[in-house]
PDB file of C-alpha atoms in Angstrom:
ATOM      1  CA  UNK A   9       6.601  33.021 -40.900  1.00 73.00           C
ATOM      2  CA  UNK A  10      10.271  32.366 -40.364  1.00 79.00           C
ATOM      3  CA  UNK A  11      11.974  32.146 -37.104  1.00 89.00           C
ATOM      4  CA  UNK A  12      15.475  31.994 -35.786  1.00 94.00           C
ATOM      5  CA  UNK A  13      16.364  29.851 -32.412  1.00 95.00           C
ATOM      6  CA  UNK A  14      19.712  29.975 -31.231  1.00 96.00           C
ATOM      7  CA  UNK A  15      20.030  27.438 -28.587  1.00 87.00           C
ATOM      8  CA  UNK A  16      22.834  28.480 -26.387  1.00 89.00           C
ATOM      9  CA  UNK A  17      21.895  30.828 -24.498  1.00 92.00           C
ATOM     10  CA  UNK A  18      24.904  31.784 -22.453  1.00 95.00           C
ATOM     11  CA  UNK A  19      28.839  30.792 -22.947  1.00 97.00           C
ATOM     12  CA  UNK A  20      31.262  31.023 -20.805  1.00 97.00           C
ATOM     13  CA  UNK A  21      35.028  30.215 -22.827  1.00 97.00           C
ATOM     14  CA  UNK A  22      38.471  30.830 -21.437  1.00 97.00           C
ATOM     15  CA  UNK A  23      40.775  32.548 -23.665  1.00 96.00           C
ATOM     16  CA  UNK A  24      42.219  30.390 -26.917  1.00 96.00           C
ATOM     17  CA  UNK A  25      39.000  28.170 -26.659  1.00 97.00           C
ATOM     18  CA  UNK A  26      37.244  27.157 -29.810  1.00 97.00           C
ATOM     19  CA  UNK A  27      33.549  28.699 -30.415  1.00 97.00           C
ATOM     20  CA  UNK A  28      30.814  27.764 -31.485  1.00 97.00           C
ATOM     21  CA  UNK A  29      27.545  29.220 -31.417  1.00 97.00           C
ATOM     22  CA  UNK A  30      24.515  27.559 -32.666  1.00 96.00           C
ATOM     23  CA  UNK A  31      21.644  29.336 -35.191  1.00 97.00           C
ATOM     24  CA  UNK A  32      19.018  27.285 -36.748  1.00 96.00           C
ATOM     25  CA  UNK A  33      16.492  29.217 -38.902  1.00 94.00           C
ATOM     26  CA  UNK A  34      12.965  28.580 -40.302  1.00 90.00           C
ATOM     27  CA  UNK A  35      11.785  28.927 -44.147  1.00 82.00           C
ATOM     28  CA  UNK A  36      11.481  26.898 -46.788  1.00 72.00           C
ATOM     29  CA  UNK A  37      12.465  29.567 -49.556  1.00 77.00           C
ATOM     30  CA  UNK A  38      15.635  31.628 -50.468  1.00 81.00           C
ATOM     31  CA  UNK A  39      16.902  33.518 -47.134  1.00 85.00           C
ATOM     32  CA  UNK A  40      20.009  36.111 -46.261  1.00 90.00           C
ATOM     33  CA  UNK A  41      22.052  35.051 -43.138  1.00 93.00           C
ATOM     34  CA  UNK A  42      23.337  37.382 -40.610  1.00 94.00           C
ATOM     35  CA  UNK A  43      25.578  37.257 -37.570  1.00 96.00           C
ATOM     36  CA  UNK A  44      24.990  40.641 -35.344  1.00 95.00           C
ATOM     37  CA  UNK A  45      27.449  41.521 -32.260  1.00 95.00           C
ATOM     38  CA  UNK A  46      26.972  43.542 -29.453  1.00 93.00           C
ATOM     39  CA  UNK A  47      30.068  44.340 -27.340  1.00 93.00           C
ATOM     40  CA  UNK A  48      28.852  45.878 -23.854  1.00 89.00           C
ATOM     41  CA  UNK A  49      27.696  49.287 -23.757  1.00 85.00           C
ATOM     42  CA  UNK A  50      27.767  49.402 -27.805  1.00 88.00           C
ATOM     43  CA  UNK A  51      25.329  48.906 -30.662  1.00 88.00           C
ATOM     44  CA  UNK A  52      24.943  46.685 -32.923  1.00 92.00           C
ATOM     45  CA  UNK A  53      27.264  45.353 -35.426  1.00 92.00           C
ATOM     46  CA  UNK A  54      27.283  43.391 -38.449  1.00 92.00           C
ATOM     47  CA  UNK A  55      29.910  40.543 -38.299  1.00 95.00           C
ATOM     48  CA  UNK A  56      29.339  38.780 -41.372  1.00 94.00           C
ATOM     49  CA  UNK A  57      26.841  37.862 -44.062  1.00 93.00           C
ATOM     50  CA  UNK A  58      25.555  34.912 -46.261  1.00 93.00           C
ATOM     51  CA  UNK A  59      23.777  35.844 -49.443  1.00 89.00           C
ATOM     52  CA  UNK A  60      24.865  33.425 -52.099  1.00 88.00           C
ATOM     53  CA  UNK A  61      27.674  31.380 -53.381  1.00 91.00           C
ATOM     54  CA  UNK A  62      30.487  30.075 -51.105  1.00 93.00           C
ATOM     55  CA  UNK A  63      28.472  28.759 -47.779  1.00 94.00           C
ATOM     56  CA  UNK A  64      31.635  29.308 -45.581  1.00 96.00           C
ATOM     57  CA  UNK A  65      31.530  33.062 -45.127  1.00 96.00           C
ATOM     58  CA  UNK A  66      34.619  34.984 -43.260  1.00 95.00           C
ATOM     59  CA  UNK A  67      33.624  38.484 -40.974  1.00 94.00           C
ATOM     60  CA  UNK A  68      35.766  40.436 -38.837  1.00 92.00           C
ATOM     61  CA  UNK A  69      37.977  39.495 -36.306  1.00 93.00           C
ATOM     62  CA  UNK A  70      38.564  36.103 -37.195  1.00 95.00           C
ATOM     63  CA  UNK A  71      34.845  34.685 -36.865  1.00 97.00           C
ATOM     64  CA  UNK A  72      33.425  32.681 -39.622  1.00 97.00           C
ATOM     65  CA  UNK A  73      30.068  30.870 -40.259  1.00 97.00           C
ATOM     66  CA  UNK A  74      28.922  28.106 -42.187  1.00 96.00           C
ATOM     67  CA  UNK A  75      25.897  27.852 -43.985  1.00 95.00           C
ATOM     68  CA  UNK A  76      24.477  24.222 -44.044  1.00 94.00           C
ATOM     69  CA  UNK A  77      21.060  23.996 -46.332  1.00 91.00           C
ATOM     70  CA  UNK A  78      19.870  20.528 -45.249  1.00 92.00           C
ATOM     71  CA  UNK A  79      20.541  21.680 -41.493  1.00 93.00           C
ATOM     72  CA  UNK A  80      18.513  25.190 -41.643  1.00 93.00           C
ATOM     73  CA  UNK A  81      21.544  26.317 -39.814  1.00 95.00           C
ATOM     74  CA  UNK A  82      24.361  29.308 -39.759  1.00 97.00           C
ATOM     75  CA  UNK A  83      26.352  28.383 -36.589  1.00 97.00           C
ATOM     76  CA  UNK A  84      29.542  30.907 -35.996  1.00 97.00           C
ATOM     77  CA  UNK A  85      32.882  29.725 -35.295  1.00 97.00           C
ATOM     78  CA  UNK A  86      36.055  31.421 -33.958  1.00 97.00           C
ATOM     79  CA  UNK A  87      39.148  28.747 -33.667  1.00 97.00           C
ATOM     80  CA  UNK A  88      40.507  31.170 -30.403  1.00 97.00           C
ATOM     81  CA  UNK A  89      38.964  33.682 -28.585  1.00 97.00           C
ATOM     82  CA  UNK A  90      39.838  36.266 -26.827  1.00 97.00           C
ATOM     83  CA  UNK A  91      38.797  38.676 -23.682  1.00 96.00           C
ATOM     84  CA  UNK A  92      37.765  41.229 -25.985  1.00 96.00           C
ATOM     85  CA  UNK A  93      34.891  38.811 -27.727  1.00 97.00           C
ATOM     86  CA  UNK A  94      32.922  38.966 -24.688  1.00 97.00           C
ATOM     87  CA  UNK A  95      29.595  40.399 -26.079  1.00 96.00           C
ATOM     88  CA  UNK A  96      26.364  39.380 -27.307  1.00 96.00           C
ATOM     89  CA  UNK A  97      25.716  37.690 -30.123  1.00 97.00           C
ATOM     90  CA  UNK A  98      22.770  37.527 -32.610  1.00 97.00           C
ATOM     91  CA  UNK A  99      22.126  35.248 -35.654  1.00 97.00           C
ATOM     92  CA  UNK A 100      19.379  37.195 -38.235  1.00 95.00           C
ATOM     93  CA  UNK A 101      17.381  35.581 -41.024  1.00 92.00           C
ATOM     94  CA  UNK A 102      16.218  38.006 -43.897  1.00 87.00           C
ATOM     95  CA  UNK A 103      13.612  36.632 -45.919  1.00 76.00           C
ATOM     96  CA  UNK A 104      11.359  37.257 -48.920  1.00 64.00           C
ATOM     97  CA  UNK A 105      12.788  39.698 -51.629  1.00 62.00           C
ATOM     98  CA  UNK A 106      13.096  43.471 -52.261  1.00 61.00           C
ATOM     99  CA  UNK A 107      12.871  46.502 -49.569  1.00 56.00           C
ATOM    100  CA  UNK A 108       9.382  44.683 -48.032  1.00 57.00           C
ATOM    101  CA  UNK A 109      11.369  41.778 -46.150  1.00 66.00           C
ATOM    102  CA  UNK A 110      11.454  41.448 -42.793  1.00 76.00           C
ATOM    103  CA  UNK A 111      15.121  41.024 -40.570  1.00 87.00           C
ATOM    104  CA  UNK A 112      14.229  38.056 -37.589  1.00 91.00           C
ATOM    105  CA  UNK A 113      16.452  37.592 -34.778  1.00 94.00           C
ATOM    106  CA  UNK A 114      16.923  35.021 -32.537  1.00 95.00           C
ATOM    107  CA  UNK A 115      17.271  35.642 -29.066  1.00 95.00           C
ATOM    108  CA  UNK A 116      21.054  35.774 -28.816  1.00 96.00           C
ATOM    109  CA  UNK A 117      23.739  34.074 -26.851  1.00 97.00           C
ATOM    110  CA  UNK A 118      26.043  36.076 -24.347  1.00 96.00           C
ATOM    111  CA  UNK A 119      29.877  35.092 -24.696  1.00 97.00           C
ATOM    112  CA  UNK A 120      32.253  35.554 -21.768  1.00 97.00           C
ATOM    113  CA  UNK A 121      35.358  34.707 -22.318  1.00 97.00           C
ATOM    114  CA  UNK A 122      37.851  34.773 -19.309  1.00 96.00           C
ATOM    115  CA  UNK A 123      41.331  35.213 -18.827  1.00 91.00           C
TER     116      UNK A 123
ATOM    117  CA  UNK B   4      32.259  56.126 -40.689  1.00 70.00           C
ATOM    118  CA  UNK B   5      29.090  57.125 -40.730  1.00 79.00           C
ATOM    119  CA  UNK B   6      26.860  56.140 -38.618  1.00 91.00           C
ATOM    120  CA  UNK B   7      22.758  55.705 -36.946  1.00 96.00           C
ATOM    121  CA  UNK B   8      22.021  58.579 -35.058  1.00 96.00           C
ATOM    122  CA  UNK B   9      19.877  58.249 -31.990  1.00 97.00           C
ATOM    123  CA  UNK B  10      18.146  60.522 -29.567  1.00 96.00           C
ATOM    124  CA  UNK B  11      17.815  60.627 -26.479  1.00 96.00           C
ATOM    125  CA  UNK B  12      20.191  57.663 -24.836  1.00 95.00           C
ATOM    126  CA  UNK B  13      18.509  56.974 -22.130  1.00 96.00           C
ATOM    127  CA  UNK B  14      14.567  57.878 -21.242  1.00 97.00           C
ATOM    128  CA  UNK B  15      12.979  57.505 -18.021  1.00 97.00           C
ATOM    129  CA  UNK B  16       8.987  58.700 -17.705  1.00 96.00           C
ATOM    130  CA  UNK B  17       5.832  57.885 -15.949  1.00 96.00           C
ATOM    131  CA  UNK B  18       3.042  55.353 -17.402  1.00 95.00           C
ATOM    132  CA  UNK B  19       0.131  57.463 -18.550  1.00 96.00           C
ATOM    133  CA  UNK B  20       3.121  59.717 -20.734  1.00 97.00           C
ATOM    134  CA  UNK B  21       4.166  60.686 -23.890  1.00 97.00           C
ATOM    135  CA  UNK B  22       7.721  59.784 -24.986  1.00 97.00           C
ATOM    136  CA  UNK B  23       8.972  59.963 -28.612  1.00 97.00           C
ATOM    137  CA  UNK B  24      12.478  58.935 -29.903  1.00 97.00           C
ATOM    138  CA  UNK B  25      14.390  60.540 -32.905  1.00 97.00           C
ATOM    139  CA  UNK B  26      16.488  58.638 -35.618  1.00 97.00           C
ATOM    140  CA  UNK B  27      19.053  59.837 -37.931  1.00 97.00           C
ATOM    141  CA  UNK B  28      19.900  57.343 -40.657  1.00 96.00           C
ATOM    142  CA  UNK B  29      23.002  57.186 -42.772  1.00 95.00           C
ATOM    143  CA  UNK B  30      22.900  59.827 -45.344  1.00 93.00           C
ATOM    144  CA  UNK B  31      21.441  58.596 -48.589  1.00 91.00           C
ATOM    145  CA  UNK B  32      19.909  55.011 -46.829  1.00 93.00           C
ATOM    146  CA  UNK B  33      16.493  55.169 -48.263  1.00 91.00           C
ATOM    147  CA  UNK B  34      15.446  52.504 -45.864  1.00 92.00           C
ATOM    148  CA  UNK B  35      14.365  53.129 -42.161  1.00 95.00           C
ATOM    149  CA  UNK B  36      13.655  50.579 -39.458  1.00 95.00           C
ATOM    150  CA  UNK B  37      12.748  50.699 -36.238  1.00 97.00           C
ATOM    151  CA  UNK B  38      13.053  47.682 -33.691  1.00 97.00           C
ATOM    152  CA  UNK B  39      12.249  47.145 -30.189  1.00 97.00           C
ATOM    153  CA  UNK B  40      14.753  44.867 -27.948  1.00 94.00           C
ATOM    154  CA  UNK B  41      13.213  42.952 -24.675  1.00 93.00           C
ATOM    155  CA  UNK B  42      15.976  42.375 -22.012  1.00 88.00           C
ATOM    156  CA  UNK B  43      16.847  38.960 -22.736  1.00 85.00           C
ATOM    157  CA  UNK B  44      15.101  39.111 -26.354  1.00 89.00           C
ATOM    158  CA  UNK B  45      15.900  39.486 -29.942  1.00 91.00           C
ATOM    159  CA  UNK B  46      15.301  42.908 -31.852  1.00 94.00           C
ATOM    160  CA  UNK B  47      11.579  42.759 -33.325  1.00 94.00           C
ATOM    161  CA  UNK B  48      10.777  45.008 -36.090  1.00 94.00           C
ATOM    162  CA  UNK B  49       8.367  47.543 -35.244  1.00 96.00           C
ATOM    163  CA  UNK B  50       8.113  49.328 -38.537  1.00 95.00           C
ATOM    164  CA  UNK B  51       9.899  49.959 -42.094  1.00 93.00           C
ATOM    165  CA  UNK B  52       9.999  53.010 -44.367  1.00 94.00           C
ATOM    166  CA  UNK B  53      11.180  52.727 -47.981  1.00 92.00           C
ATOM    167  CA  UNK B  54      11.986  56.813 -48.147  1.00 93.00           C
ATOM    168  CA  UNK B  55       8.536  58.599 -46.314  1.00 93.00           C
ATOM    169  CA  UNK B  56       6.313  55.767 -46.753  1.00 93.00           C
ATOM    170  CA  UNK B  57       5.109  52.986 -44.714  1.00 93.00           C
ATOM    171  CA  UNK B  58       6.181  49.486 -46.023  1.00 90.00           C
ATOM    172  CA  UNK B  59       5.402  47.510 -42.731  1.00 90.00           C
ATOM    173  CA  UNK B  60       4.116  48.530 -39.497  1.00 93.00           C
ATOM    174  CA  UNK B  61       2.864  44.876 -38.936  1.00 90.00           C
ATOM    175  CA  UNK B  62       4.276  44.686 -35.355  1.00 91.00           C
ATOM    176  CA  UNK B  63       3.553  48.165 -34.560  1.00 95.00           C
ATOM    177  CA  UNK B  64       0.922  48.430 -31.121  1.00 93.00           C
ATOM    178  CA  UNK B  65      -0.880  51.012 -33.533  1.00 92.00           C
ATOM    179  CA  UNK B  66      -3.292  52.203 -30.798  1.00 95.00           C
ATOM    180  CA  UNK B  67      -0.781  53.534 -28.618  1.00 97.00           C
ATOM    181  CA  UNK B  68       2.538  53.975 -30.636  1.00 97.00           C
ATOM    182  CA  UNK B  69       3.287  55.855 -34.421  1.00 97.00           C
ATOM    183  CA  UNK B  70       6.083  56.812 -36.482  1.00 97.00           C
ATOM    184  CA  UNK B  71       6.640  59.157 -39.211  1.00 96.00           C
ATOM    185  CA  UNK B  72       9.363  59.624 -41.577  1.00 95.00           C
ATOM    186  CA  UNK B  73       7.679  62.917 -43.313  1.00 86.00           C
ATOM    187  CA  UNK B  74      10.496  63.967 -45.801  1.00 89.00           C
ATOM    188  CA  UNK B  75      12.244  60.539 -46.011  1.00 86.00           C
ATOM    189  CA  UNK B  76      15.239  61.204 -43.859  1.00 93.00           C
ATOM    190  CA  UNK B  77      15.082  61.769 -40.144  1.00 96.00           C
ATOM    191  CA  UNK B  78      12.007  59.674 -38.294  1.00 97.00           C
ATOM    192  CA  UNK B  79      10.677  59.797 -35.003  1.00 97.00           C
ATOM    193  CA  UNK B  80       8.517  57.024 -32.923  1.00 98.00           C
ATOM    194  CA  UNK B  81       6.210  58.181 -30.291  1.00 97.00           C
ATOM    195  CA  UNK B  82       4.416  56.176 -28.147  1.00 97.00           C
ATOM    196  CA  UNK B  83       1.715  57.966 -26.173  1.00 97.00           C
ATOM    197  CA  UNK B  84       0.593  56.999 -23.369  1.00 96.00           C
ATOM    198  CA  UNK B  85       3.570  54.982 -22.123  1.00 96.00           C
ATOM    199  CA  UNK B  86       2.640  51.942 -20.362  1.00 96.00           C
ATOM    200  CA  UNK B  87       5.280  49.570 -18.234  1.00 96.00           C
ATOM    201  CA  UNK B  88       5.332  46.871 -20.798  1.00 95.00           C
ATOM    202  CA  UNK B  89       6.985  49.453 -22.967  1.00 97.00           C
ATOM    203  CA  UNK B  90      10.087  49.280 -21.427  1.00 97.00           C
ATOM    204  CA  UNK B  91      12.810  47.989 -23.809  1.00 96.00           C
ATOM    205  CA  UNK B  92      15.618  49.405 -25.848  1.00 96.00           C
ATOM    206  CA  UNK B  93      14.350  51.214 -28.783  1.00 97.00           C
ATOM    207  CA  UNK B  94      16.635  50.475 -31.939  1.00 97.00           C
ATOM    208  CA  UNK B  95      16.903  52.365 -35.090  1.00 97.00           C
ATOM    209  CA  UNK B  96      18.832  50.726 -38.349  1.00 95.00           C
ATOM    210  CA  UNK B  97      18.802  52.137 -41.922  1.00 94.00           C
ATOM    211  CA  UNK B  98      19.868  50.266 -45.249  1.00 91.00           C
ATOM    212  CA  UNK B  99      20.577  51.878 -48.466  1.00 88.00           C
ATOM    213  CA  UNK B 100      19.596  50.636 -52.279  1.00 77.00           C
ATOM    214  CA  UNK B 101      22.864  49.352 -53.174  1.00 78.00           C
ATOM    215  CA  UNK B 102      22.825  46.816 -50.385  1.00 79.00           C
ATOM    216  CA  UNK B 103      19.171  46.858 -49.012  1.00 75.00           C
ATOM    217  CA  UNK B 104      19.845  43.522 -47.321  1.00 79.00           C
ATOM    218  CA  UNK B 105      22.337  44.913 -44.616  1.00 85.00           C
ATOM    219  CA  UNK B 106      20.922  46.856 -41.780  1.00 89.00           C
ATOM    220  CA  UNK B 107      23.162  49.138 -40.068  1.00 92.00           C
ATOM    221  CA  UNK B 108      21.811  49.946 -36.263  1.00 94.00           C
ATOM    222  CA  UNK B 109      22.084  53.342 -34.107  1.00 96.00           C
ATOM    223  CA  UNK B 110      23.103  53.138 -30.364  1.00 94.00           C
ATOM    224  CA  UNK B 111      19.451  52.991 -29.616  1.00 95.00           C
ATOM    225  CA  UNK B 112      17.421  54.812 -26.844  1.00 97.00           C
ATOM    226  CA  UNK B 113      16.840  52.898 -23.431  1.00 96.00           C
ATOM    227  CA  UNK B 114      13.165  53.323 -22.435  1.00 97.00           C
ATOM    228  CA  UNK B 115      12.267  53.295 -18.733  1.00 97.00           C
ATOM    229  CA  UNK B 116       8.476  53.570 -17.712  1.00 97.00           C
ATOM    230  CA  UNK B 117       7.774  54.013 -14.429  1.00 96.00           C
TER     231      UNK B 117
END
């Protein structure tokens, strides 16, 4: 079964820092990457997405991830954030093929950024 | 934008009671899911639909909880009876054909047992 650990649990950045949050993932066959965000007091929200092709994928609002095969790993980078970025943050692992695979989260790691 | 529409918000109800939870996907998303989040936790899937059917309800505590999805659109989760350990946000996310992959999530409905 494939699993998803994201290491860092909480992060605490002042604003302009660099991020970078961890995501390793488990399965040996093709997968689909995710990054998820949750801002406080909203849902869910896709940030970006690796399928195929170029391993450095760009999302919204500046974030970016990096898909490294030999690593398992989809780690998310912003070069500066800001206040506003403080939210929860989920790396996702789709596996398997057609409408019958399964979505696996990790835990998540909760960003605060301050001023 | 369209969007995941969830009902109620917020839930708060005894052990021992029946609760149920409605989900409104995006129009034409053939693909319902259902996900519970653990304070502190991931989202685990609970169960899928592919239109009214059941693709996998794996994960789902069948003796106490069930969902339907009878005409392939709106889909409600019940869980009866309601025990503390049920506490958790209850998430709803839909995908559509053209990009089955991406899951788009409703507000979800915060589940109190008492």
């Amino acid at each position: 079964a494939q699993s998803v650990s994201q290491h860092n649990h909480h992060v605490i950045l002042s604003e302009a820092a660099s991020l970078e949050l961890g995501c390793n993932y488990s399965y040996g066959g093709t997968v689909n990457l995710f990054w998820y965000v949750q801002y406080p007091g909203q849902h869910l929200q896709l940030l970006l997405k690796y399928f195929s092709g170029d391993p450095l994928v760009k999302g919204i609002k500046g974030f970016e991830a990096e898909f490294i095969k030999s690593k398992f790993s989809f780690n998310l980078r912003k070069p500066s954030v800001q206040w506003s970025d403080t939210a929860e943050y989920f790396c996702a692992v789709n596996a398997g093929t057609g409408t019958a695979s399964k979505l696996t989260f990790g835990t998540g790691t909760r960003l605060q950024v301050t001023l | 934008e369209a969007e995941v529409a969830q009902s109620p918000r917020y839930k708060i109800t005894e052990k021992s009671q029946a609760v149920a939870f409605w989900c409104d996907p995006i129009s034409g998303h053939a693909t319902l899911y259902w996900y519970r989040q653990i304070l502190g936790q991931g989202p685990e899937l609970l169960v899928q639909f592919q239109d009214e059917s059941v693709v996998d309800d794996s994960q789902l505590p069948k003796d106490r909880f069930s969902a339907e999805r009878l005409k392939g659109v709106d889909s409600t989760l019940k869980i009866q009876p309601a025990e503390l350990g049920d506490s958790a946000m209850y998430l709803c996310a839909s995908s559509s054909g053209l990009d089955w992959e991406t899951q788009y999530f409703g507000p979800g409905t915060r589940l109190l047992v008492l």
